Amino acid sequence: MAVSDPTAEGKDESSAKTSGFLALTLGSVGVVFGDIGTSPLYAFREAVDHAAQEGAVTPAIVLGVLSLILWSLFIVVTAKYVLLLLRADNNGEGGTLSLMALGQRALGRRSLLLLALGVVGASMFIGDSMITPAISVLSAVEGLKLAAPGLQDYVVPLTLVILIMLFAVQSRGTARVASAFAPVMALWFVTIAVLGVLHIHEDPQVLLAVNPWYAIHFLLNHGLLGLVIMGLVFLSVTGGEALYADLGHFGRKPIQVAWFCLVLPSLLLNYFGQGALILAHPEAIENTFYRLAPAPLILPLVILATAATVIASQAVITGAYSLIRQAVQLGLLPRFEVRYTSETHAGQIYLPRVNLLLLIGVLLLVLLFRTSSGLASAYGIAVSTTMVADGIMGFVVVWKLWNWHPAAAAALVVPLVVVDMMFFSANLLKLFDGAWVPLLFGIAMVVLIWTWRRGVAILIKKTRRTEVPLLDLIQSLEKRPPHIVKGTAVFLTSDPNFVPTALLHNLKHNKVLHEHNVILTIETAQTPRVGPAERVRMENISEKFSTVSLRFGFMESPNVPKALAIARKLGWQFDIMSTSFFVSRRSLKASAQSGMPAWQDKLFIALSRSANDAIDYFQIPTGRVVEVGTQVII
């Protein structure tokens, strides 16, 4: 008889865990670090070029800028995001809206300040989602000027073609190309590290930039110009917020290992190499990144850089999809059409309307600025705003949720927020040079969210006046029962204590009542996901009426039929083929006494009309739905 070896089994299990961890680590390289990983294409060049002000590039400038970049990576990305905020997970999930929900849970109530910070941070991320693909792809394609000077006039058209193709394939899903992300980005980081190492020997004094005194000395000696340069140095840390946003996809440890073992060393080596190259060959300031490569390798490097920037853009685009879906689930925006591009991964989604708006914004940015140097002035303000919001909300989490003493929490977080505020102030100086563009996108998102929440609140208040308490209706029907028909009727409503409009209209016009009536409420939890045990809550009110509450996390896609199947275990014999879903469709009209300005009334009505149908959003079979129309004056 064969006897199993427990030692061998333990080794196999350990090996499986190790391989799984390595797969997550490599996967994070492909998805999480695309934005920050392509920053060497333009960040160092722009900062040094502006610091020189068309004069000579001196060692003091190079060492000062280099030191600012290094310490920005150490403080903003490593200390704040990698070591601190990655620990602030909301049931394993991260991101601005997750942090907002976590802070509100820590306070035990809804906080207007946290809501405002979450909304502003999320809105600015959308602005960043437009500018990242534009500057990343454009900076990569600009390498053609060195590889083939005759193609200079084709840089912008080729960039537009690549971006259009990128957005066109979104509807097919990213599952097929995602498997190639990690190897390409791993090759990218190894390549930029090798390119940097090849040039450090040309002027090894660049290694002295590790000393923070060079950064401090540079800022003290350059006054206002130093603050302007900080706005350009910030380009080296854009994408740092993605580490936290993608926490739920890969976990804290894999992201941290990838950062410390591959990404950070590669970035440092490349920046050191660019610094040494400029000190030895000042004329290389034209394009310091591509000048690192030997002439025969420039074209392959352009191809690799373009692939890396497309991947960075893809990560930002899918991040925007996820963020918009979270905002919809939290009631911050109307329902958008969501298409699922994978049968196995719920996170693989495509939002057609969001995709089109992002594409239009990205193309306009490329046509407006035409060069990565022009876009550099517009970049940064959105990300720095998000980082300030993350820092303040992080303080609430450290203080209230982790139960730190306020002084200790402040000592940890406030210095990080001060650094974020310095970068935010520096980026504000670029307001009239292009920073107004992402700021405008962000403000537009804030206005949309504010209008939607305000309009929904007014709408609820007005409809509540005419609603009938559910218990009163049940008592009335028991005294004078209408004609009873077989089957189950499910009435969707936002408040189970009052009679759904569709139920009132069914009684009024059809004069019938089903033998089983379910008042269905769909709730969004303050957690990213809800377990099956907490998904369904049922309560029998009378012989013919019961209430069912379905709870979904704000990162989940609400699927009503699948959730109702769980109710079978709770005693409800749910059969989709003998069940009718009654849904109210409201037609809104503006009123002079709505409580909002006329322009906001029109905007709210337009948002309501553009909202995706509740039937599609909750994935209810259309053949089982009865829609009842009502008109509401707001």
XYZ file of C-alpha atoms in Angstrom:
634
model
C 0.000 0.000 0.000
C 1.401 3.403 -1.006
C 1.906 5.824 1.824
C 1.723 9.536 1.074
C 4.626 11.666 2.132
C 3.316 14.614 4.193
C 6.620 16.406 3.640
C 6.218 16.172 -0.129
C 2.591 17.340 0.105
C 3.693 20.306 2.184
C 6.355 21.165 -0.377
C 3.809 20.974 -3.222
C 1.417 23.268 -1.351
C 4.231 25.700 -0.565
C 5.364 25.612 -4.196
C 1.814 26.332 -5.397
C 1.516 29.292 -3.040
C 4.890 30.622 -4.198
C 4.006 30.299 -7.886
C 0.640 31.985 -7.248
C 2.340 34.833 -5.417
C 4.892 35.259 -8.213
C 2.072 35.297 -10.785
C 0.294 38.067 -8.859
C 3.548 39.998 -8.511
C 4.270 39.761 -12.239
C 0.656 40.604 -13.025
C 0.876 43.765 -10.927
C 3.908 44.827 -12.988
C 1.751 44.639 -16.104
C -1.286 46.508 -14.791
C -0.414 48.673 -11.787
C 2.827 50.361 -12.825
C 2.211 51.285 -16.456
C 1.611 55.006 -15.821
C 4.475 55.637 -13.416
C 6.709 53.284 -15.409
C 6.477 55.395 -18.565
C 7.198 58.684 -16.745
C 10.945 58.581 -17.633
C 9.903 59.289 -21.226
C 9.229 62.928 -20.376
C 9.470 63.797 -16.641
C 13.228 64.369 -16.247
C 13.594 66.088 -19.633
C 10.812 68.583 -18.963
C 12.038 69.464 -15.459
C 15.687 70.024 -16.477
C 14.747 71.908 -19.650
C 12.560 74.379 -17.718
C 15.133 74.734 -14.939
C 17.830 75.665 -17.451
C 15.544 78.331 -18.997
C 17.297 77.997 -22.362
C 20.650 78.479 -20.635
C 23.420 76.021 -19.815
C 22.563 72.767 -18.068
C 24.703 72.834 -14.922
C 25.520 70.032 -12.461
C 23.560 71.932 -9.777
C 20.422 71.834 -11.944
C 20.800 68.166 -12.830
C 21.553 67.058 -9.264
C 18.787 69.270 -7.861
C 16.117 67.979 -10.252
C 17.344 64.410 -9.864
C 17.216 64.659 -6.070
C 13.682 66.099 -6.216
C 12.560 63.184 -8.411
C 14.194 60.555 -6.198
C 12.767 61.922 -2.970
C 9.341 62.383 -4.541
C 9.387 58.681 -5.368
C 10.538 57.875 -1.824
C 7.989 60.073 -0.006
C 4.872 60.232 -2.193
C 4.877 56.765 -3.724
C 6.907 54.582 -1.344
C 6.034 56.043 2.057
C 2.469 57.219 1.425
C 1.031 54.667 -0.970
C 3.212 51.534 -0.817
C 3.807 51.469 2.936
C 0.784 53.346 4.369
C -2.339 53.432 2.222
C -1.958 49.890 0.893
C -2.744 48.850 4.475
C -5.993 50.850 4.429
C -8.000 48.265 2.516
C -11.785 48.171 2.426
C -12.413 44.405 2.522
C -9.363 43.956 0.310
C -10.233 46.789 -2.098
C -8.538 50.150 -2.579
C -9.078 53.417 -4.458
C -10.443 56.860 -3.665
C -14.090 55.807 -3.306
C -13.114 52.767 -1.231
C -11.120 55.050 1.052
C -14.122 57.384 1.324
C -16.405 54.485 2.294
C -13.794 53.252 4.774
C -13.550 56.705 6.378
C -17.330 56.999 6.684
C -17.474 53.557 8.284
C -14.732 54.608 10.721
C -16.738 57.703 11.681
C -19.925 55.645 11.977
C -21.883 58.153 9.902
C -22.005 59.885 6.553
C -19.577 62.788 6.490
C -20.121 65.661 4.071
C -16.369 66.413 4.119
C -15.418 62.832 3.269
C -18.092 62.707 0.571
C -16.732 65.935 -0.939
C -13.156 64.627 -0.820
C -14.200 61.334 -2.409
C -16.178 63.070 -5.145
C -13.371 65.540 -5.934
C -10.723 62.807 -5.904
C -12.774 60.523 -8.156
C -13.660 63.380 -10.520
C -10.029 64.375 -10.910
C -9.136 60.758 -11.646
C -11.481 60.964 -14.645
C -9.596 64.063 -15.817
C -6.354 62.126 -15.452
C -7.877 59.241 -17.445
C -8.072 61.523 -20.462
C -4.625 63.068 -20.282
C -2.584 59.932 -19.451
C -3.220 58.135 -22.779
C -2.584 61.356 -24.685
C 0.784 62.249 -23.130
C 2.011 58.652 -22.807
C 1.408 57.551 -26.397
C 2.484 60.914 -27.834
C 5.790 60.903 -25.908
C 6.530 57.361 -27.126
C 5.781 58.076 -30.783
C 7.931 61.225 -30.637
C 10.935 58.900 -30.654
C 10.375 58.622 -34.409
C 11.934 62.086 -34.737
C 15.269 60.524 -33.792
C 14.858 57.161 -35.516
C 13.600 58.648 -38.787
C 13.573 62.492 -38.905
C 11.528 62.414 -42.115
C 8.566 61.005 -40.155
C 8.326 64.036 -37.863
C 5.123 65.262 -39.501
C 3.477 61.891 -38.915
C 3.881 61.861 -35.122
C 0.477 63.404 -34.324
C -1.497 61.460 -36.993
C 0.114 58.177 -35.901
C -0.664 58.973 -32.252
C -4.303 59.613 -33.159
C -4.520 56.311 -35.062
C -3.029 54.340 -32.122
C -5.428 55.976 -29.644
C -8.474 55.387 -31.842
C -7.493 51.718 -32.232
C -6.953 51.444 -28.462
C -10.426 52.738 -27.649
C -12.018 50.767 -30.505
C -10.901 47.415 -29.089
C -12.295 48.137 -25.605
C -15.631 46.546 -26.498
C -13.842 43.230 -27.109
C -12.557 43.185 -23.542
C -9.024 43.185 -22.187
C -8.825 39.522 -21.154
C -6.950 38.467 -24.299
C -4.350 41.218 -24.249
C -4.007 41.344 -20.458
C -1.913 38.171 -20.457
C 0.692 39.993 -22.548
C 0.809 43.050 -20.282
C 3.102 41.593 -17.621
C 5.899 40.279 -19.925
C 5.942 43.502 -21.952
C 6.115 45.732 -18.885
C 8.721 43.481 -17.238
C 10.825 43.792 -20.409
C 10.231 47.552 -20.332
C 11.502 47.965 -16.772
C 14.550 45.765 -17.404
C 15.281 47.742 -20.586
C 15.089 51.189 -18.953
C 17.270 49.938 -16.083
C 19.939 48.644 -18.506
C 19.824 51.887 -20.529
C 20.436 53.862 -17.349
C 23.302 51.635 -16.155
C 25.053 52.019 -19.531
C 25.434 55.787 -18.977
C 25.926 56.281 -15.220
C 29.693 55.841 -15.643
C 29.809 58.949 -17.886
C 29.373 61.117 -14.782
C 29.063 59.069 -11.547
C 28.494 62.226 -9.469
C 24.786 61.885 -10.317
C 24.639 59.244 -7.557
C 25.109 62.086 -5.074
C 21.487 63.105 -5.801
C 20.407 60.549 -3.197
C 21.373 63.248 -0.687
C 18.182 65.310 -0.089
C 20.278 68.448 0.444
C 20.580 68.852 -3.337
C 16.775 69.024 -3.615
C 16.483 71.489 -0.722
C 19.357 73.630 -2.038
C 17.770 73.732 -5.496
C 14.420 74.930 -4.124
C 16.039 77.555 -1.866
C 18.083 79.019 -4.728
C 15.393 79.091 -7.398
C 12.454 80.713 -5.585
C 9.267 80.698 -7.636
C 10.995 78.835 -10.467
C 11.728 76.044 -8.005
C 8.001 75.685 -7.318
C 7.335 75.593 -11.076
C 9.928 72.836 -11.448
C 8.230 70.880 -8.661
C 5.123 70.821 -10.836
C 7.188 69.147 -13.573
C 8.982 66.849 -11.131
C 5.525 65.655 -10.103
C 5.265 64.002 -13.523
C 7.611 61.329 -12.173
C 5.088 60.174 -9.538
C 1.854 60.342 -11.548
C 0.426 56.856 -11.483
C 1.364 56.377 -7.839
C -2.320 56.484 -6.914
C -2.862 53.439 -9.179
C -0.981 51.292 -6.668
C -3.792 51.819 -4.198
C -6.601 51.696 -6.745
C -5.518 48.222 -7.944
C -5.116 46.799 -4.444
C -8.113 44.502 -4.820
C -6.806 42.947 -8.020
C -3.417 41.799 -6.729
C -3.168 42.300 -2.971
C -0.758 44.338 -0.881
C 2.282 42.044 -0.778
C 2.618 41.401 -4.543
C 2.396 45.151 -5.283
C 4.973 45.960 -2.609
C 7.391 43.270 -3.799
C 7.058 44.388 -7.438
C 7.709 47.999 -6.421
C 10.774 47.378 -4.275
C 12.356 44.584 -6.343
C 11.805 45.777 -9.918
C 9.919 49.010 -10.535
C 11.631 51.428 -8.125
C 15.213 50.225 -8.877
C 14.537 50.442 -12.640
C 13.170 53.977 -12.367
C 16.100 55.140 -10.210
C 18.714 53.639 -12.532
C 17.097 55.188 -15.594
C 16.872 58.649 -14.023
C 20.510 58.374 -12.895
C 21.473 57.425 -16.450
C 19.578 60.384 -17.943
C 21.291 62.718 -15.482
C 24.764 61.410 -16.328
C 24.005 61.623 -20.058
C 23.001 65.289 -19.855
C 26.077 66.217 -17.811
C 28.330 64.510 -20.371
C 26.337 65.597 -23.456
C 24.190 68.696 -22.742
C 22.772 68.617 -26.272
C 20.918 65.385 -25.329
C 18.341 67.533 -23.514
C 16.336 67.398 -26.768
C 15.163 63.903 -25.809
C 17.148 62.461 -22.935
C 15.313 59.158 -22.778
C 15.792 58.062 -26.369
C 19.360 59.397 -26.415
C 20.206 56.689 -23.881
C 19.869 54.059 -26.623
C 22.411 53.442 -29.412
C 21.180 54.732 -32.774
C 20.380 51.267 -34.263
C 18.190 50.433 -31.232
C 16.094 53.631 -31.198
C 13.367 52.244 -33.491
C 12.924 49.000 -31.464
C 12.876 51.153 -28.316
C 10.139 53.352 -29.850
C 8.078 50.217 -30.532
C 8.601 48.920 -26.980
C 7.822 52.355 -25.495
C 4.648 52.603 -27.572
C 3.549 49.174 -26.340
C 4.291 50.203 -22.738
C 2.336 53.460 -23.088
C -0.622 51.653 -24.643
C -0.612 49.305 -21.642
C -0.392 52.286 -19.279
C -3.327 53.872 -21.107
C -5.303 50.632 -20.970
C -4.880 50.432 -17.200
C -6.147 53.999 -16.792
C -9.126 53.402 -19.093
C -10.249 50.262 -17.255
C -9.663 52.133 -13.999
C -12.072 54.815 -15.211
C -14.674 52.141 -16.024
C -14.388 50.680 -12.526
C -14.535 54.103 -10.891
C -17.669 55.127 -12.805
C -19.361 51.841 -11.898
C -18.504 52.384 -8.223
C -19.912 55.931 -8.436
C -23.154 54.587 -9.939
C -23.445 51.951 -7.211
C -22.924 54.606 -4.535
C -25.662 56.762 -6.066
C -23.280 59.488 -7.241
C -24.185 59.148 -10.932
C -27.100 57.816 -12.997
C -26.960 54.254 -14.290
C -24.630 53.749 -17.251
C -24.810 50.813 -19.627
C -22.366 48.140 -18.486
C -21.299 45.342 -20.813
C -19.440 42.327 -19.491
C -16.573 41.189 -21.684
C -15.631 38.065 -19.737
C -17.720 35.124 -18.531
C -15.335 34.394 -15.660
C -14.112 37.802 -14.460
C -16.776 40.257 -13.271
C -14.206 43.075 -13.319
C -13.867 42.837 -17.105
C -16.414 45.494 -18.074
C -16.989 47.962 -20.893
C -19.001 51.187 -20.622
C -19.779 52.390 -24.173
C -20.775 55.946 -23.257
C -17.785 56.459 -20.957
C -15.473 55.006 -23.609
C -16.751 57.454 -26.235
C -16.412 60.470 -23.922
C -12.857 59.467 -22.968
C -11.888 59.008 -26.627
C -13.243 62.431 -27.585
C -11.380 64.043 -24.684
C -8.098 62.279 -25.485
C -8.213 63.172 -29.201
C -8.995 66.812 -28.401
C -6.010 66.956 -26.034
C -3.616 65.586 -28.673
C -4.908 67.998 -31.335
C -4.836 70.932 -28.915
C -1.319 70.465 -27.501
C 0.337 68.370 -30.296
C 3.525 67.620 -28.287
C 4.269 65.824 -25.031
C 6.027 68.989 -23.811
C 2.805 70.936 -24.315
C 0.784 68.275 -22.531
C 3.287 68.199 -19.653
C 1.987 71.609 -18.584
C -1.535 70.220 -18.404
C -0.541 67.054 -16.586
C -0.341 66.715 -12.825
C -3.069 68.969 -11.429
C -5.696 66.207 -11.498
C -3.424 63.592 -9.908
C -2.119 65.972 -7.232
C -5.707 66.851 -6.288
C -6.562 63.157 -5.943
C -3.450 62.606 -3.815
C -4.371 65.454 -1.446
C -7.874 63.972 -1.048
C -6.387 60.513 -0.399
C -4.049 61.932 2.229
C -6.784 63.710 4.202
C -9.093 60.682 4.098
C -6.128 58.512 5.071
C -5.712 60.592 8.232
C -9.317 59.821 9.230
C -8.708 56.095 8.702
C -5.447 56.062 10.705
C -7.043 58.084 13.519
C -10.513 56.557 13.789
C -10.268 53.087 12.273
C -6.775 52.152 13.407
C -7.390 53.880 16.772
C -4.201 55.941 16.739
C -3.872 58.938 19.016
C -4.735 62.074 16.998
C -1.242 63.500 17.574
C 0.432 60.293 16.394
C -1.836 60.066 13.338
C -1.096 63.696 12.503
C 2.645 63.170 12.934
C 2.481 60.328 10.408
C 0.068 61.705 7.811
C 0.335 65.505 7.951
C 3.926 65.660 6.548
C 2.767 63.530 3.611
C -0.238 65.792 3.020
C 2.036 68.862 3.205
C 4.190 67.392 0.421
C 1.026 66.696 -1.608
C -0.122 70.285 -1.044
C 3.249 71.592 -2.259
C 2.858 69.604 -5.465
C -0.739 70.774 -5.808
C 0.370 74.411 -5.408
C 3.150 73.875 -7.942
C 0.705 72.436 -10.459
C -1.658 75.374 -9.944
C 1.079 77.621 -11.358
C 0.577 75.806 -14.664
C -3.125 76.693 -14.662
C -3.016 78.990 -17.685
C -0.416 76.875 -19.519
C -2.784 73.941 -19.881
C -3.552 72.705 -16.360
C -7.027 74.168 -16.781
C -7.939 71.296 -19.138
C -7.991 68.346 -16.680
C -9.248 70.748 -14.015
C -12.172 71.619 -16.299
C -12.935 67.920 -16.827
C -12.797 67.345 -13.078
C -15.037 70.323 -12.285
C -17.548 69.116 -14.888
C -17.665 65.722 -13.144
C -18.165 67.388 -9.753
C -21.076 69.428 -11.181
C -22.662 66.277 -12.651
C -22.378 64.387 -9.351
C -23.629 67.359 -7.312
C -26.589 67.871 -9.672
C -27.501 64.186 -9.645
C -27.423 63.829 -5.860
C -29.312 67.085 -5.330
C -31.935 66.221 -7.943
C -32.464 62.712 -6.563
C -32.908 64.131 -3.042
C -35.538 66.631 -4.270
C -37.277 63.911 -6.311
C -37.507 61.593 -3.288
C -38.838 64.414 -1.129
C -41.574 65.302 -3.645
C -42.696 61.748 -4.365
C -42.776 60.924 -0.656
C -45.675 63.350 -0.193
C -47.981 61.275 -2.388
C -46.830 57.812 -1.303
C -48.974 55.488 0.841
C -47.505 53.473 3.737
C -47.309 49.800 2.758
C -48.933 48.517 5.976
C -51.931 50.821 5.489
C -52.485 49.440 1.980
C -52.240 45.831 3.172
C -54.866 46.456 5.879
C -57.139 48.099 3.303
C -56.767 45.168 0.876
C -57.573 42.661 3.619
C -60.875 44.446 4.248
C -61.780 44.756 0.559
C -59.673 42.294 -1.417
C -59.474 42.766 -5.206
C -59.461 39.962 -7.759
C -56.567 37.581 -7.032
C -54.510 36.123 -9.919
C -51.960 33.315 -9.796
C -48.220 33.894 -9.840
C -45.705 36.175 -8.161
C -45.323 39.898 -8.717
C -42.060 41.617 -7.802
C -42.230 45.402 -7.378
C -38.948 47.309 -7.391
C -38.769 50.251 -4.998
C -36.178 52.307 -3.154
C -38.150 52.362 0.133
C -39.941 49.192 1.294
C -42.004 51.124 3.857
C -44.101 52.760 1.144
C -46.221 51.307 -1.647
C -44.343 51.184 -4.983
C -45.911 53.358 -7.671
C -46.178 50.356 -9.995
C -48.266 48.452 -7.400
C -50.692 51.365 -6.979
C -51.143 51.667 -10.751
C -51.633 47.912 -11.110
C -54.442 48.002 -8.535
C -55.946 51.171 -9.964
C -55.991 50.234 -13.652
C -55.917 46.416 -13.741
C -57.866 45.959 -10.473
C -56.002 42.744 -9.678
C -53.563 41.499 -7.067
C -51.172 38.574 -7.423
C -51.298 35.740 -4.906
C -47.677 36.483 -3.964
C -46.362 40.048 -3.927
C -42.744 40.868 -3.222
C -41.574 44.398 -2.429
C -37.985 44.333 -3.668
C -35.322 46.803 -2.521
C -31.779 46.843 -3.844
C -29.187 48.311 -1.485
C -25.546 49.248 -1.974
C -23.297 48.390 0.954
C -20.362 50.490 2.137
C -18.090 47.533 1.349
C -16.744 46.536 -2.079
C -18.410 43.111 -1.974
C -21.114 41.318 -0.004
C -20.992 37.624 0.848
C -23.832 35.239 -0.133
C -24.947 34.975 3.500
C -25.603 38.728 3.607
C -26.980 39.039 0.077
C -30.684 38.444 0.791
C -32.948 39.504 3.650
C -36.599 38.404 3.639
C -39.575 39.258 5.820
C -43.154 38.069 5.509
C -45.567 40.928 6.199
C -48.830 39.115 5.479
C -50.133 36.081 3.641
C -49.785 37.782 0.285
C -46.967 40.302 0.907
C -43.297 39.986 1.744
C -40.284 42.255 1.495
C -36.958 41.228 0.045
C -33.798 43.278 0.330
C -30.813 42.497 -1.910
C -27.439 43.900 -0.907
C -24.537 44.386 -3.306
C -21.082 45.832 -2.734
C -20.230 49.034 -4.552
C -17.787 47.167 -6.798
C -20.252 44.416 -7.709
C -22.599 44.182 -10.662
C -26.181 43.795 -9.371
C -27.747 40.645 -10.820
C -31.278 40.351 -9.450
C -32.269 36.881 -10.782
C -29.034 35.318 -9.512
C -29.446 36.967 -6.103
C -33.092 35.915 -5.852
C -32.040 32.319 -6.439
C -30.387 32.514 -3.009
C -33.830 33.237 -1.546
C -34.841 29.640 -2.296
C -32.677 28.546 0.610
C -34.657 30.946 2.798
C -37.986 29.356 1.923
C -39.153 31.341 -1.120
C -39.899 29.033 -4.040
C -38.685 31.472 -6.644
C -39.457 30.544 -10.247
C -38.414 33.134 -12.806
C -40.925 31.800 -15.370
C -43.942 32.422 -13.120
C -42.739 35.778 -11.821
C -43.500 39.227 -13.220
C -41.312 42.216 -12.404
C -43.118 45.557 -12.181
C -40.961 48.619 -12.758
C -41.877 52.314 -12.631
C -40.610 54.540 -15.414
C -40.657 58.199 -14.425
C -41.049 61.065 -16.872
C -39.647 64.239 -15.300
C -40.722 67.825 -15.917
C -39.086 70.923 -14.507
C -40.912 73.168 -12.061
C -40.259 76.775 -11.128
C -40.330 75.742 -7.451
C -37.927 72.789 -7.778
C -35.314 74.193 -5.432
C -32.624 74.140 -8.132
C -31.699 76.714 -10.773
C -33.264 76.209 -14.207
C -29.973 75.028 -15.757
C -29.567 72.403 -13.043
C -33.167 71.232 -13.511
C -32.485 70.703 -17.214
C -29.186 68.959 -16.502
C -30.789 66.597 -13.973
C -33.632 65.727 -16.357
C -31.095 65.102 -19.136
C -29.079 62.834 -16.826
C -32.238 60.948 -15.848
C -33.198 60.406 -19.487
C -29.689 59.238 -20.348
C -29.620 56.711 -17.494
C -29.494 53.072 -18.495
C -32.735 51.150 -18.126
C -33.150 49.579 -14.668
C -34.134 46.299 -16.321
C -30.808 46.021 -18.133
C -28.787 47.379 -15.225
C -30.172 44.823 -12.766
C -30.025 42.085 -15.460
C -33.735 41.244 -15.231
C -35.116 39.150 -18.158
C -37.039 41.594 -20.365
C -39.752 39.008 -21.101
C -40.802 39.028 -17.434
C -41.062 42.826 -17.019
C -44.103 45.109 -16.885
C -43.302 48.823 -17.048
C -45.609 51.465 -15.595
C -45.118 55.080 -16.650
C -45.597 58.028 -14.305
C -44.976 61.750 -14.667
C -43.263 63.673 -11.894
C -42.830 67.452 -11.737
C -39.655 68.372 -9.843
